[in-house]
JSON list of C-alpha atoms in Angstrom, two decimals:
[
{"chain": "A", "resi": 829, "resn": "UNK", "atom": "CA", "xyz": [0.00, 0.00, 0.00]},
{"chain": "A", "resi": 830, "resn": "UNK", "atom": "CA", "xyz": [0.99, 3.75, -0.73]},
{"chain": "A", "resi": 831, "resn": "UNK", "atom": "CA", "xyz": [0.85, 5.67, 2.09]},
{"chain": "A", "resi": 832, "resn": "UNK", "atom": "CA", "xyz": [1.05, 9.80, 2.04]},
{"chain": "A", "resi": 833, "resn": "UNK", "atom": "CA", "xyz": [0.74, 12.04, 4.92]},
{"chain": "A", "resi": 834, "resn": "UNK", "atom": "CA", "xyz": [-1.33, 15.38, 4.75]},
{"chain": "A", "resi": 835, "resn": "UNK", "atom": "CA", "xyz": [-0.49, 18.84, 5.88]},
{"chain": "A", "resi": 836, "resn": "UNK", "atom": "CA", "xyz": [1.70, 18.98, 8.93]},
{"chain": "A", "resi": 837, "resn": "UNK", "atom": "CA", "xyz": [1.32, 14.93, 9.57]},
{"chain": "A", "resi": 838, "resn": "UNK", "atom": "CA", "xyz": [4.39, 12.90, 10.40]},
{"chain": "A", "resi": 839, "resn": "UNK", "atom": "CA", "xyz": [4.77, 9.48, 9.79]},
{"chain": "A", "resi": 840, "resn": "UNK", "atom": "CA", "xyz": [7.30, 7.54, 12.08]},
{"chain": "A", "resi": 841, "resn": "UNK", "atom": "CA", "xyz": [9.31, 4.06, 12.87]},
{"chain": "A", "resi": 842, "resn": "UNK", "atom": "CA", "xyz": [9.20, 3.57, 16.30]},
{"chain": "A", "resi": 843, "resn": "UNK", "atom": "CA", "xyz": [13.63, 3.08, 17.10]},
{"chain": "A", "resi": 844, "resn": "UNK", "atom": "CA", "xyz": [13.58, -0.69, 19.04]},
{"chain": "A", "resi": 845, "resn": "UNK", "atom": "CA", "xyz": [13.38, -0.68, 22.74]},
{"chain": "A", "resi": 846, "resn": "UNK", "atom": "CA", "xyz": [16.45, -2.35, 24.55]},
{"chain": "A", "resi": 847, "resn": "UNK", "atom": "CA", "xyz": [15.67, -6.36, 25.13]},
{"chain": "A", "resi": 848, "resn": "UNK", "atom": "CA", "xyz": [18.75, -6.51, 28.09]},
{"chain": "A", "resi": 849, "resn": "UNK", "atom": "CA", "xyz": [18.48, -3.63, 31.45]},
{"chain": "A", "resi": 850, "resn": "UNK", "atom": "CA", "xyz": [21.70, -2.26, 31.84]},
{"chain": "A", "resi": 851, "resn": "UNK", "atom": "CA", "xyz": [21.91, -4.95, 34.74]},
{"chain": "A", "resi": 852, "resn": "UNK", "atom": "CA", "xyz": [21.83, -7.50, 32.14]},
{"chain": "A", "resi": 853, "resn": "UNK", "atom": "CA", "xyz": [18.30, -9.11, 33.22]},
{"chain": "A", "resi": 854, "resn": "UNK", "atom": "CA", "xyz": [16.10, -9.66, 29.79]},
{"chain": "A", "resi": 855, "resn": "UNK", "atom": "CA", "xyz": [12.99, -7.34, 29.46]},
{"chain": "A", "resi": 856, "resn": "UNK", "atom": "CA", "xyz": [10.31, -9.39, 28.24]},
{"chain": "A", "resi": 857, "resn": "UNK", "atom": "CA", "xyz": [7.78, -7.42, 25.62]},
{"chain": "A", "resi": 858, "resn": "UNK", "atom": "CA", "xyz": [5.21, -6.78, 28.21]},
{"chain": "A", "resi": 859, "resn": "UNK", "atom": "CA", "xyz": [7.43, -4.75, 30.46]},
{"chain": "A", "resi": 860, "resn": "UNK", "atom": "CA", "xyz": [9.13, -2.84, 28.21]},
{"chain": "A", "resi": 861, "resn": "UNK", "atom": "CA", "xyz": [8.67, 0.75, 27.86]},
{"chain": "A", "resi": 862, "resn": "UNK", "atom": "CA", "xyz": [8.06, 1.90, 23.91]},
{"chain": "A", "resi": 863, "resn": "UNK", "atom": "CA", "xyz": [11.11, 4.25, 23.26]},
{"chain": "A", "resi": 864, "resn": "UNK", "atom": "CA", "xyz": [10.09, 7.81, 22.43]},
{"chain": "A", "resi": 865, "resn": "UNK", "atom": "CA", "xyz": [12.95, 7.83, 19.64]},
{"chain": "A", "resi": 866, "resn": "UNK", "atom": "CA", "xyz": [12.54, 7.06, 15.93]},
{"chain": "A", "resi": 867, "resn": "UNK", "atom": "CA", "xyz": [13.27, 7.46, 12.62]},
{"chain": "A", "resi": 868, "resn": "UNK", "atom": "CA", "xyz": [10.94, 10.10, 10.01]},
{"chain": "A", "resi": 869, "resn": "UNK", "atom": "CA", "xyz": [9.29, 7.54, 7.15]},
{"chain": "A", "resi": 870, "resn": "UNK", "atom": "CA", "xyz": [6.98, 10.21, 5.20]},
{"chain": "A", "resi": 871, "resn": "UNK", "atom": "CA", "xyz": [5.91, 14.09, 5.77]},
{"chain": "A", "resi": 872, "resn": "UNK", "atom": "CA", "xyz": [3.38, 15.76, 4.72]},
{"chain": "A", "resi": 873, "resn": "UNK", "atom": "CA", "xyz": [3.72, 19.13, 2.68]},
{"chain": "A", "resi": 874, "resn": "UNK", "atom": "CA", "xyz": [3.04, 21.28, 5.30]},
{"chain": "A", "resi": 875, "resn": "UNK", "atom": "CA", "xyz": [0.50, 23.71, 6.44]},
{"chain": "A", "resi": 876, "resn": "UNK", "atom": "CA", "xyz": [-0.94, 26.93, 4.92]},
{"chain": "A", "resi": 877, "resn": "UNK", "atom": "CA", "xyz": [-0.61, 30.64, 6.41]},
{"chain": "A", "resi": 878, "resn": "UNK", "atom": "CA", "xyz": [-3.41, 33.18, 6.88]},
{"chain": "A", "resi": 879, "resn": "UNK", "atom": "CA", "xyz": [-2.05, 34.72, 3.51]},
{"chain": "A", "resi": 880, "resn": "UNK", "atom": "CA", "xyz": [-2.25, 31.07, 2.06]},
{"chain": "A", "resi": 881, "resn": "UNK", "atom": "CA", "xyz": [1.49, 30.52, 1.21]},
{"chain": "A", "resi": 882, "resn": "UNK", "atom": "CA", "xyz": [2.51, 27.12, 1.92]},
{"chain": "A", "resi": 883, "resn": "UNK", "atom": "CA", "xyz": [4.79, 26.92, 5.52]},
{"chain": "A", "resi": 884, "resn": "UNK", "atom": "CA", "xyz": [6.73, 23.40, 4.84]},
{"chain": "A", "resi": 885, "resn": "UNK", "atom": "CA", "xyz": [7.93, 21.43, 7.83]},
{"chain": "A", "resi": 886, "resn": "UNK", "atom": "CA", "xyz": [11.22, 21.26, 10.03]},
{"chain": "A", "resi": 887, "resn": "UNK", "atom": "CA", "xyz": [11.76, 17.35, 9.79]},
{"chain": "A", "resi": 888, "resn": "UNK", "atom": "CA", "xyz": [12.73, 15.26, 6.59]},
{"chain": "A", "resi": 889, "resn": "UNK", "atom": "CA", "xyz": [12.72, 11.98, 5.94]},
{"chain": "A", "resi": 890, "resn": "UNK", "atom": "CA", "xyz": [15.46, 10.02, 7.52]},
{"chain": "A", "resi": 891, "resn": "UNK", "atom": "CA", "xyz": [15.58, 12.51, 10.80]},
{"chain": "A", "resi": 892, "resn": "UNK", "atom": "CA", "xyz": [16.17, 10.50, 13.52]},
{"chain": "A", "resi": 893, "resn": "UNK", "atom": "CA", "xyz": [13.64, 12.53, 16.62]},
{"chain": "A", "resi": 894, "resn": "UNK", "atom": "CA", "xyz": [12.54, 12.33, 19.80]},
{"chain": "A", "resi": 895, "resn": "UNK", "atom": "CA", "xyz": [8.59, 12.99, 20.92]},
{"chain": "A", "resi": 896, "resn": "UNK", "atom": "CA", "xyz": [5.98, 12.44, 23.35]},
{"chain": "A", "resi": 897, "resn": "UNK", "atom": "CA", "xyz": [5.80, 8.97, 25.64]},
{"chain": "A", "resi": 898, "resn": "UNK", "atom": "CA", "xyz": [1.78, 9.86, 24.38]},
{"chain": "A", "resi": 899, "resn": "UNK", "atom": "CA", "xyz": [2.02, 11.39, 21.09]},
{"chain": "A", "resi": 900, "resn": "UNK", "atom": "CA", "xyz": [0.48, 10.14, 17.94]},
{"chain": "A", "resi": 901, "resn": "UNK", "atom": "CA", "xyz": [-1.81, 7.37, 16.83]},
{"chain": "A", "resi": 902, "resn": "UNK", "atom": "CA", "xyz": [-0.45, 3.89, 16.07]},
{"chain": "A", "resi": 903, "resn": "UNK", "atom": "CA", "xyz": [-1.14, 2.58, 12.73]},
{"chain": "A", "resi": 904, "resn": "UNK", "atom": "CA", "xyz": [-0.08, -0.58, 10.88]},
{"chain": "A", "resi": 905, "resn": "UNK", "atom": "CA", "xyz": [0.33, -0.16, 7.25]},
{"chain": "A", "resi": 906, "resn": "UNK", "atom": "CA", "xyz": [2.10, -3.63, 4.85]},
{"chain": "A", "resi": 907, "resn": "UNK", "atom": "CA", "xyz": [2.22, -5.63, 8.47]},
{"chain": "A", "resi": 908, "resn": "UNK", "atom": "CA", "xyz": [4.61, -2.59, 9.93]},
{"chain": "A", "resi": 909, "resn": "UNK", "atom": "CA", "xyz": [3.42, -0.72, 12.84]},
{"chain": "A", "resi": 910, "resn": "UNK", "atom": "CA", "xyz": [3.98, 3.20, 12.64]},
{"chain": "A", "resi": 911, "resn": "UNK", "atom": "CA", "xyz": [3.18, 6.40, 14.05]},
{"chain": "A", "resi": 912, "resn": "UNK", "atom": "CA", "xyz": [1.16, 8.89, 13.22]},
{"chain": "A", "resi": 913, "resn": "UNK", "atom": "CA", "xyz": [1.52, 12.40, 14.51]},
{"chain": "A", "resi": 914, "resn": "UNK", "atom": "CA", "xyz": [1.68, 16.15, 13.71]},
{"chain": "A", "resi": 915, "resn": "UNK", "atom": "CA", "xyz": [4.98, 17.81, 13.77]},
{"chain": "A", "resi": 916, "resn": "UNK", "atom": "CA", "xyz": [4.13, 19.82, 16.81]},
{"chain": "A", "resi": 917, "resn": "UNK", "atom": "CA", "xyz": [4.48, 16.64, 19.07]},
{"chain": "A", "resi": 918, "resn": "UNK", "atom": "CA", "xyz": [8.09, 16.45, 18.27]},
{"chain": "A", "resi": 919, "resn": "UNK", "atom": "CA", "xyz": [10.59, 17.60, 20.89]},
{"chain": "A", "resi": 920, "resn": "UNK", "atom": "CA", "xyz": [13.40, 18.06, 18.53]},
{"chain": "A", "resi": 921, "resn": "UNK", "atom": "CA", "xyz": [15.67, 16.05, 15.83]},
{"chain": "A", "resi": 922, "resn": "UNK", "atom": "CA", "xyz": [18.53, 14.04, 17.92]},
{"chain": "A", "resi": 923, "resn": "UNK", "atom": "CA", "xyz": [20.07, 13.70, 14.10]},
{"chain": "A", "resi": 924, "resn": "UNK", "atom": "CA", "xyz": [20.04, 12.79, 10.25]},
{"chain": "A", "resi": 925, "resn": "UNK", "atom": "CA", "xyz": [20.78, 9.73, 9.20]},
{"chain": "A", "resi": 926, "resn": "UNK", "atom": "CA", "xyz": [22.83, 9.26, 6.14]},
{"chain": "A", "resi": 927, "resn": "UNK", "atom": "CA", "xyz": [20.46, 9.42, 3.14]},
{"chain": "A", "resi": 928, "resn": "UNK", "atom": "CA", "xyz": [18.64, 12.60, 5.04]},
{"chain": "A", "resi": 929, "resn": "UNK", "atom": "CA", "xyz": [22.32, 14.22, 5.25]},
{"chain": "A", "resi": 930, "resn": "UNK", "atom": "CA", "xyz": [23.21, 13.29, 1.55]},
{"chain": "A", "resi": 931, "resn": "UNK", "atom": "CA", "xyz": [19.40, 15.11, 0.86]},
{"chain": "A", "resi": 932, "resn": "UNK", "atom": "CA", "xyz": [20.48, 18.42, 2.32]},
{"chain": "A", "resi": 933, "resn": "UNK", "atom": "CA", "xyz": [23.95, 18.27, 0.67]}
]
């Protein structure tokens, strides 16, 4: 399926939650915390100002981020679960990944 995000939506892979503590003991899946860390799969365009110019977003694909424990709506799209938020739930961009850094060059 072909997914494409609208206006100032922000589609996201969850980063993978550590499986050992830092003890050592194994976390099964039912205790572990989600991490609030991933990696930007798709943006959308961005929004419109009052003057109806077209404001695109901070984030690019590949941007590795940080957000909300709560923020956006899980979805699962070709058997991969994702998230689904606006930009404004993101804290801030930890960093780019290689193909997003090769983008801005």
């Amino acid at each position: 399926m072909k997914f494409r995000s609208l206006h100032d939506r922000v589609v996201i892979r969850r980063a993978e939650g550590d499986v050992k503590s830092k003890g050592g003991i194994i976390i099964p899946d039912t205790a572990k915390e989600k991490p609030q860390q991933g990696k930007v799969v798709a943006v959308g365009p961005g929004l419109r100002d009052k003057s109806g110019n077209l404001v695109p977003l901070d984030v690019e694909v590949g941007d590795l981020i940080l957000f909300g424990k709560w923020s956006g709506t899980e979805v699962t799209i070709d058997g991969e679960t994702l998230l689904i938020m606006k930009e404004t739930d993101i804290m801030g961009i930890v960093g780019k990944t290689e193909a997003a850094a090769d983008k801005a060059a």
